[in-house]
CSV table of C-alpha atoms in Angstrom, one decimal:
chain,number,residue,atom,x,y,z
D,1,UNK,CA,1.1,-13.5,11.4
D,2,UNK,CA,-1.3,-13.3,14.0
D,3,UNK,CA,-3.9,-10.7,14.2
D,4,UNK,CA,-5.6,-9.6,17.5
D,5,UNK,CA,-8.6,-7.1,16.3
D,6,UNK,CA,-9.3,-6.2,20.3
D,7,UNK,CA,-5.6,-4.9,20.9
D,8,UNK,CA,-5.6,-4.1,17.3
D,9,UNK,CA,-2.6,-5.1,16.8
D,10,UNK,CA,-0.8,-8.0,13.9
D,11,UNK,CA,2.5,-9.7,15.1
D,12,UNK,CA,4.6,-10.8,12.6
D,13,UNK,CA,8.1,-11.8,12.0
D,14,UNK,CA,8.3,-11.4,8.4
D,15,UNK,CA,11.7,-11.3,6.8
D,16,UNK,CA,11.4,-7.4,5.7
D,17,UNK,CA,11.8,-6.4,2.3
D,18,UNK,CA,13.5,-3.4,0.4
D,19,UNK,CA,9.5,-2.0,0.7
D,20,UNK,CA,9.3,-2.6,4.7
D,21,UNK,CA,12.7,-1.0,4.9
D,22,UNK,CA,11.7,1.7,3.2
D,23,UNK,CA,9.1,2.8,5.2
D,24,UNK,CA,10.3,2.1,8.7
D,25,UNK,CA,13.2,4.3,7.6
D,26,UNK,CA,10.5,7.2,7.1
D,27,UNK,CA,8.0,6.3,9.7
D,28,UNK,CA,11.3,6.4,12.2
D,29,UNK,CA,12.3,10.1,11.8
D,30,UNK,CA,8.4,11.3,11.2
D,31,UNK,CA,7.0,10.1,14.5
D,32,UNK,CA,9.0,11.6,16.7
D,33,UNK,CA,7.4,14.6,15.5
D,34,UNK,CA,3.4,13.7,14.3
D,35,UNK,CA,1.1,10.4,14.4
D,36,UNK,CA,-0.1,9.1,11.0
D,37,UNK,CA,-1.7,5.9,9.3
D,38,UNK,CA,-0.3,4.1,6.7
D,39,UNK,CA,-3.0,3.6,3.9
D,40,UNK,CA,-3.8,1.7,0.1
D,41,UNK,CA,-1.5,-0.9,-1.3
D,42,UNK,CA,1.2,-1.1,0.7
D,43,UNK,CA,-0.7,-2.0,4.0
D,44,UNK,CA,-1.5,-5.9,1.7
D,45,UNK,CA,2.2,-6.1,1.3
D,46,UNK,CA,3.5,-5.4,4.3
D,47,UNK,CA,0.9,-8.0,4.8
D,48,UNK,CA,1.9,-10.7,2.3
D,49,UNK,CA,0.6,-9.6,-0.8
D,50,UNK,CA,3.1,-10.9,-3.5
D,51,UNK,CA,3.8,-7.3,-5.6
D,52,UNK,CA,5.9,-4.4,-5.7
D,53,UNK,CA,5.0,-0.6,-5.6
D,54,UNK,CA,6.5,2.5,-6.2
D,55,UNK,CA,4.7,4.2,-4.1
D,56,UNK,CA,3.4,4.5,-0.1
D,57,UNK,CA,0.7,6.3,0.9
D,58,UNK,CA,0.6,7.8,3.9
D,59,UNK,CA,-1.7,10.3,5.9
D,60,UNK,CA,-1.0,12.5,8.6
D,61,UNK,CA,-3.1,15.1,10.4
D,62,UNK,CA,-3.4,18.9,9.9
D,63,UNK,CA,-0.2,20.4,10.9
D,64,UNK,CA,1.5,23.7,11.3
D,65,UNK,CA,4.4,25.0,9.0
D,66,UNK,CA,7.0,25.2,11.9
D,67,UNK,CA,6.3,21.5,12.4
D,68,UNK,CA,6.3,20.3,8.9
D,69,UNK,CA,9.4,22.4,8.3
D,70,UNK,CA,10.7,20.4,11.6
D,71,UNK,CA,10.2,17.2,9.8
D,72,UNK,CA,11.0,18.3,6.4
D,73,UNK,CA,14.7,19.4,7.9
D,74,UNK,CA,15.0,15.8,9.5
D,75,UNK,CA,14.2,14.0,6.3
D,76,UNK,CA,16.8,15.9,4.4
D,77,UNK,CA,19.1,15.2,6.9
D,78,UNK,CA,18.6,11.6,7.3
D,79,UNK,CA,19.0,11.2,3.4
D,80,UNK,CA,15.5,11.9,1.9
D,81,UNK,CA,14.4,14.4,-0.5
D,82,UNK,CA,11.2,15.8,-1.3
D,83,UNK,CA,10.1,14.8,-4.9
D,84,UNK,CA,8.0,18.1,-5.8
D,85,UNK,CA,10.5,20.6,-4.1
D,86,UNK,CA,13.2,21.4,-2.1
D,87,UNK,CA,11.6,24.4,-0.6
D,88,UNK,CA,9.4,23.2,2.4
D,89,UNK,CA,7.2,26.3,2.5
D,90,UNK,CA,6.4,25.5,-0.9
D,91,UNK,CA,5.9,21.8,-0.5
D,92,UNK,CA,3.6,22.7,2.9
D,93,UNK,CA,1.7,25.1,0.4
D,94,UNK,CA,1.3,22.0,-2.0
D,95,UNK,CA,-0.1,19.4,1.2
D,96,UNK,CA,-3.5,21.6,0.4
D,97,UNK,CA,-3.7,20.7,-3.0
D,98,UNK,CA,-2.5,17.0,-3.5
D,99,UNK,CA,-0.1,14.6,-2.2
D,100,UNK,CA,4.0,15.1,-2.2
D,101,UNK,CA,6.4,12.6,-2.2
D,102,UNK,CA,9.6,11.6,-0.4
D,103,UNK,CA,12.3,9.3,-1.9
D,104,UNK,CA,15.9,8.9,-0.9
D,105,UNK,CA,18.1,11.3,-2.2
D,106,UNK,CA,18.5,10.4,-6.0
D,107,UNK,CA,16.2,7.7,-5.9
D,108,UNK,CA,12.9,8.1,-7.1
D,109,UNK,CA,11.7,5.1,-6.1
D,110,UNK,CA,10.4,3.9,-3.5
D,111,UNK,CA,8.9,6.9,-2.4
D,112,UNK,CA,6.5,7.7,0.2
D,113,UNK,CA,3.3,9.8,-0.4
D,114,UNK,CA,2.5,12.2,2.1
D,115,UNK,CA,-1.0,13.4,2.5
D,116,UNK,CA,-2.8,15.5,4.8
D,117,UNK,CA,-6.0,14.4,6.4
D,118,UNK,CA,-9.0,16.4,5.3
D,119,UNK,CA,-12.3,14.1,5.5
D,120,UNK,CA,-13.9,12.2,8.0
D,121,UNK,CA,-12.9,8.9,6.5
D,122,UNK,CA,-9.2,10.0,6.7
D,123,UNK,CA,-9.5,10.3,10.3
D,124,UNK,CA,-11.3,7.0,11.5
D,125,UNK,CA,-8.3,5.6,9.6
D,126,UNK,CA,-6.3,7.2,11.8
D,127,UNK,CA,-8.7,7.0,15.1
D,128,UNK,CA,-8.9,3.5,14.4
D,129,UNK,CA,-5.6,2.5,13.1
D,130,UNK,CA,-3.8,-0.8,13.7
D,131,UNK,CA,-0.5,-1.8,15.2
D,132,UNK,CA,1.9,-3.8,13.1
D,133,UNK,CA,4.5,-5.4,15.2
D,134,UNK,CA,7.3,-6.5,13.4
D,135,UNK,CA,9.8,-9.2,15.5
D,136,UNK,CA,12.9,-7.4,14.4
D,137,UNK,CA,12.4,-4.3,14.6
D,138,UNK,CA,12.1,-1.9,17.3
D,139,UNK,CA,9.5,0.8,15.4
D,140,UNK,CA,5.8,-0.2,14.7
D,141,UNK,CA,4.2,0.9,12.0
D,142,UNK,CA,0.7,2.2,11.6
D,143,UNK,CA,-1.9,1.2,9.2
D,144,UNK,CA,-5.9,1.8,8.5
D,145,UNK,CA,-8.6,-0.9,10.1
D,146,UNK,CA,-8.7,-3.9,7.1
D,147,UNK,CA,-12.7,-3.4,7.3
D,148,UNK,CA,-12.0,-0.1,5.9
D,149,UNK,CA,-8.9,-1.0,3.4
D,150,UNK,CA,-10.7,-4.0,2.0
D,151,UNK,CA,-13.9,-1.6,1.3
D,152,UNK,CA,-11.3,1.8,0.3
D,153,UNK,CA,-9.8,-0.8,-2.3
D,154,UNK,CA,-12.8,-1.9,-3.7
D,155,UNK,CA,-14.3,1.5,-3.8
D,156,UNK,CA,-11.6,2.3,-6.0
D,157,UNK,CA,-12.6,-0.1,-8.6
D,158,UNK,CA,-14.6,1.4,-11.8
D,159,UNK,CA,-18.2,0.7,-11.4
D,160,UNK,CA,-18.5,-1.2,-14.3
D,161,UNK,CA,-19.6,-5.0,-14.9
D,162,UNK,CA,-17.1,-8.1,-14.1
D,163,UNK,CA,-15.4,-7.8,-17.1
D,164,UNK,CA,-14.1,-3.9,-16.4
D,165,UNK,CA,-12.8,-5.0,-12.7
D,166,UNK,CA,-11.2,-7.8,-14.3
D,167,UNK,CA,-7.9,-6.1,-14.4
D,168,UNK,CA,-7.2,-4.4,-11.3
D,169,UNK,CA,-5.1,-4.6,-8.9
D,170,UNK,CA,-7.2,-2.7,-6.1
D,171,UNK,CA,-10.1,-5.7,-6.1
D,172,UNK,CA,-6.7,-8.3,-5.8
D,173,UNK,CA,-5.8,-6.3,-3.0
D,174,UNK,CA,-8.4,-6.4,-1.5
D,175,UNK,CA,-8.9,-9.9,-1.9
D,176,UNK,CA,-5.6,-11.2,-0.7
D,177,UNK,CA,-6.3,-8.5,2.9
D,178,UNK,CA,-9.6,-10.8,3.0
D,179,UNK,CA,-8.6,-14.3,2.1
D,180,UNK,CA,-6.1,-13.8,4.6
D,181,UNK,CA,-8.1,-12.2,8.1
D,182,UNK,CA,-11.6,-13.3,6.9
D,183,UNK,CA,-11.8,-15.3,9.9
D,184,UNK,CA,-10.6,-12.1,12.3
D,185,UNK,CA,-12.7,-9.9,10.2
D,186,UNK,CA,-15.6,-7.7,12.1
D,187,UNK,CA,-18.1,-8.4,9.6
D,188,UNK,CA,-20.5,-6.4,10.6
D,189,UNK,CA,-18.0,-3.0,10.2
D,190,UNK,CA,-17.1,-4.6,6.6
D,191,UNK,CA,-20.7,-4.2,5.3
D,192,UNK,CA,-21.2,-0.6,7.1
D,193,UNK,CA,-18.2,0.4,4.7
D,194,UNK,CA,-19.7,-1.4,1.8
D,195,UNK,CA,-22.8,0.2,2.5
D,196,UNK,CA,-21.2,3.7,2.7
D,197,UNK,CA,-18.9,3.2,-0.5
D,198,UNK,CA,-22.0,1.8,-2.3
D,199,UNK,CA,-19.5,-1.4,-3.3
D,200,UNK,CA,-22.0,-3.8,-2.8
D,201,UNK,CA,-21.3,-5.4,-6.7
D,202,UNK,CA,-17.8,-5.9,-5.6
D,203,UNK,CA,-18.4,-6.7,-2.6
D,204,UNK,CA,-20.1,-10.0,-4.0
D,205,UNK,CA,-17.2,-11.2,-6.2
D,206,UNK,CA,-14.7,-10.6,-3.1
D,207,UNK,CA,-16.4,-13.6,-1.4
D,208,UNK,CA,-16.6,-15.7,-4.1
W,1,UNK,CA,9.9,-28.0,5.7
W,2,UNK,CA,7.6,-26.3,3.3
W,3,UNK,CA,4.0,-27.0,4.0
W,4,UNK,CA,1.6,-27.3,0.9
W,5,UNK,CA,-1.5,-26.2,-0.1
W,6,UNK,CA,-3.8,-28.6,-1.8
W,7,UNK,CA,-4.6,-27.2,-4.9
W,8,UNK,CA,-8.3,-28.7,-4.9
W,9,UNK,CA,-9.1,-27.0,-2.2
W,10,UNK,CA,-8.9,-24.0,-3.9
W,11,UNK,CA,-11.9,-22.7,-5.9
W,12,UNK,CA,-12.7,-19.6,-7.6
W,13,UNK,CA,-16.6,-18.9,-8.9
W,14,UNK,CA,-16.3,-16.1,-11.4
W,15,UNK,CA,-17.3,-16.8,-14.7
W,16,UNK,CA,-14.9,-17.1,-17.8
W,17,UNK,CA,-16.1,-15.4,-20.9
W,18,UNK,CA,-12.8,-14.7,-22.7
W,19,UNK,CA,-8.9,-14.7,-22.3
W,20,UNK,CA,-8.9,-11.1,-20.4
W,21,UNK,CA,-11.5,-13.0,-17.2
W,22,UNK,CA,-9.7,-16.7,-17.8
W,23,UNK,CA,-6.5,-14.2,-16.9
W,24,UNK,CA,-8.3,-13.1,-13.9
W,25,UNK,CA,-10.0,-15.7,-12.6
W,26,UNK,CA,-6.1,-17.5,-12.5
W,27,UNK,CA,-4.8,-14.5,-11.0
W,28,UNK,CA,-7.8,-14.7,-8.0
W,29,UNK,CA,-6.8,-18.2,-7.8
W,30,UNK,CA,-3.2,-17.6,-7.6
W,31,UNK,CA,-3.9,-14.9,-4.5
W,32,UNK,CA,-6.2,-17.4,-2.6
W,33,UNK,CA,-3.2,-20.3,-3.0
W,34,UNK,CA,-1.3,-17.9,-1.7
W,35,UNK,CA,-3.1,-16.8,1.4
W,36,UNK,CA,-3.6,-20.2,2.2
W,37,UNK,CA,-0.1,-20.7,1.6
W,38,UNK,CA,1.1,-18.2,4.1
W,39,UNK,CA,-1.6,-19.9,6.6
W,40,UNK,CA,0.0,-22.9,6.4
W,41,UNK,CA,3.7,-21.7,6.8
W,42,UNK,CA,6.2,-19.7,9.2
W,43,UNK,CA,6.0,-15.6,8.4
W,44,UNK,CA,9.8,-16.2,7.7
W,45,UNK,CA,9.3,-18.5,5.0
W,46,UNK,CA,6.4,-16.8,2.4
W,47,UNK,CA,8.1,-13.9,3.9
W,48,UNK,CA,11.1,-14.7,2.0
W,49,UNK,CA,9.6,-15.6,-1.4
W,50,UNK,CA,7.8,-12.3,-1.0
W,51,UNK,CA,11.0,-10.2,-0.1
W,52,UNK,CA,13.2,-11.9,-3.0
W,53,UNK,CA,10.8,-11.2,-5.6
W,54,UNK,CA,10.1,-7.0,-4.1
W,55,UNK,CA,13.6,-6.5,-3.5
W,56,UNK,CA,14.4,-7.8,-7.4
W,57,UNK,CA,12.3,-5.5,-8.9
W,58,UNK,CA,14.1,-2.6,-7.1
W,59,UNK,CA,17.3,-4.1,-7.5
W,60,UNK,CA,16.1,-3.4,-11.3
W,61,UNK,CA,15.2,0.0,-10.6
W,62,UNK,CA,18.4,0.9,-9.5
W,63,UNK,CA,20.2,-0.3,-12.2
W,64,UNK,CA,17.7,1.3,-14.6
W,65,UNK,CA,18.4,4.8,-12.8
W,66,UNK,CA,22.4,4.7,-12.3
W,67,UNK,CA,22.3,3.7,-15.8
W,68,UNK,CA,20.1,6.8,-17.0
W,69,UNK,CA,22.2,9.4,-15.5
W,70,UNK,CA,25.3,8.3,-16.9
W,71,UNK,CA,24.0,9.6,-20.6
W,72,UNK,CA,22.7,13.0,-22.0
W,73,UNK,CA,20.1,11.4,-23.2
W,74,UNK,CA,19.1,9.3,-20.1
W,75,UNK,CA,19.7,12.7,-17.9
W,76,UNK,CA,16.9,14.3,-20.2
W,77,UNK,CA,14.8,10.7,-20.2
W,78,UNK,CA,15.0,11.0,-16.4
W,79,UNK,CA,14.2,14.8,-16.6
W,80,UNK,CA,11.0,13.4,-18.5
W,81,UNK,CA,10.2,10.9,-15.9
W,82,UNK,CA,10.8,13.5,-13.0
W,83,UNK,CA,8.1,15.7,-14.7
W,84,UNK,CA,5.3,12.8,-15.6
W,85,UNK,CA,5.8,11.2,-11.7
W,86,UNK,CA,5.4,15.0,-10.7
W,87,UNK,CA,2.3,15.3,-12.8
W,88,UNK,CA,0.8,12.0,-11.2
W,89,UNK,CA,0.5,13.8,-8.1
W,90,UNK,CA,-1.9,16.5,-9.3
W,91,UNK,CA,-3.8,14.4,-11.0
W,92,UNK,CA,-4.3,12.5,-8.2
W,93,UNK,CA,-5.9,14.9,-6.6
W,94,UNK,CA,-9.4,14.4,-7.0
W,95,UNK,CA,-8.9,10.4,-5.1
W,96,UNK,CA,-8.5,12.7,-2.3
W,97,UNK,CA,-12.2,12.5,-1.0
W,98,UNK,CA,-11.4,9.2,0.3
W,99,UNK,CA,-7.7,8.6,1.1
């Protein structure tokens, strides 16, 4: 896997799994209509991290109903199905409250959580959002900056003392993302997130 | 050929007070091995470790599912599960201020 931070871009020719599969699958029919950023645990194992998820987040920007009900058709006809309804006015309506899911028809899992970008945070992930190139495959898929998934992940930790993080997956994600790119890393855009998270406890253990 | 990673040169400074940190402190360990493992190797083979042990875990899922709906009972245990995973959602909510 070889990551080039000033193209932004990771090349890899991974052998993909049900997970990548997944998600290309999505990612394929919703960016002919919209950008978005892939976010949270998925983006360390696309990148190698050895677990399974249920679950995908992804964000994409502020969008009108006539679009979303553009995309909402194509999913249904390419063999998805939203998780919370089957109304897409009413799953729109629901993008303002929390996330909503997409799974393949009758299979609850995988599924792909859609969100809708509301914060400032939400959109440098998607301003500054890197290209993963996958050998065999044609479509790329889109995922936040590691500087701000390593600090997200840690941010998402309790605040407690070692002992409470000492079961969570979020501080192992984040680990394995900087194990792995530590030496590709712009440091100095790692500690402004730390700073602005106020993870600076964490932060310690991760480079141990 | 496989390349490995030397095991000494892996090292993990988090203190070990009882069974629930020794547990993490291995774990820590296990994810720096592995990121050194994948440093050392072709994407396409810790790719495939990776793959076979995702796709597994689905393969399970499937069979879990297709199992459930052939019952009353798993129908309305999937009905169940429907509802909680719906409920996740909400309660998710307030993780929205960052992602």
């Amino acid at each position: 896997m070889d990551y080039n931070a000033q193209k932004k871009e990771i090349y890899t020719r991974k052998v993909l799994n049900e997970l990548d599969k997944f998600t290309l699958e999505f990612v394929k029919i919703l960016e002919k209509f919209t950008d978005y950023v892939i976010v949270s645990g998925y983006v360390s194992i696309l990148l190698g991290r050895t677990r399974a998820s249920e679950d995908v987040d992804l964000l994409v920007p502020e969008m009108n109903f006539e679009k979303f009900d553009e995309i909402f058709v194509e999913l249904e006809k390419n063999n998805f199905e939203c998780i919370n309804t089957s109304i897409s006015k009413d799953a729109f309506s629901m993008l303002d409250y929390h996330s909503i899911a997409f799974s393949r028809a009758g299979m609850p899992v995988p599924h792909m959580e859609f969100k809708k970008i509301i914060n400032d945070i939400q959109k440098e992930a998607l301003n500054g959002k890197l290209k993963v190139v996958l050998d065999k495959d044609t479509t790329n898929l889109y995922i936040s900056p590691l500087e701000l998934q390593i600090a997200y992940k840690l941010s998402l930790i309790s605040k407690g003392d070692f002992e409470e993080i000492s079961s969570d997956k979020d501080f192992e994600d984040a680990k394995h993302l900087y194990t792995y790119f530590r030496d590709g890393l712009n440091m100095k855009k790692l500690i402004y997130y730390v700073n602005l998270f106020k993870v600076q406890e964490m932060w310690k253990w991760l480079q141990k | 050929m496989v390349a490995k990673v030397d095991p000494k040169n892996i090292f993990v400074d988090f203190p070990v007070n009882n069974d629930k940190t020794r547990n993490f402190r291995s774990r820590i360990w296990s994810i720096k091995y592995w990121a050194e493992f994948m440093k050392l190797n072709s994407d396409e083979v810790w790719s495939k470790g990776q793959a076979d042990l995702i796709d597994s875990q689905f393969i399970k899922a499937d069979e879990f599912y297709k199992n459930l709906v052939k019952t009353e009972k798993g129908r309305e245990v999937l009905k169940r599960l429907n509802e909680d995973r719906l409920n996740k959602f909400k309660t998710k909510k307030e993780l929205r201020s960052l992602f």
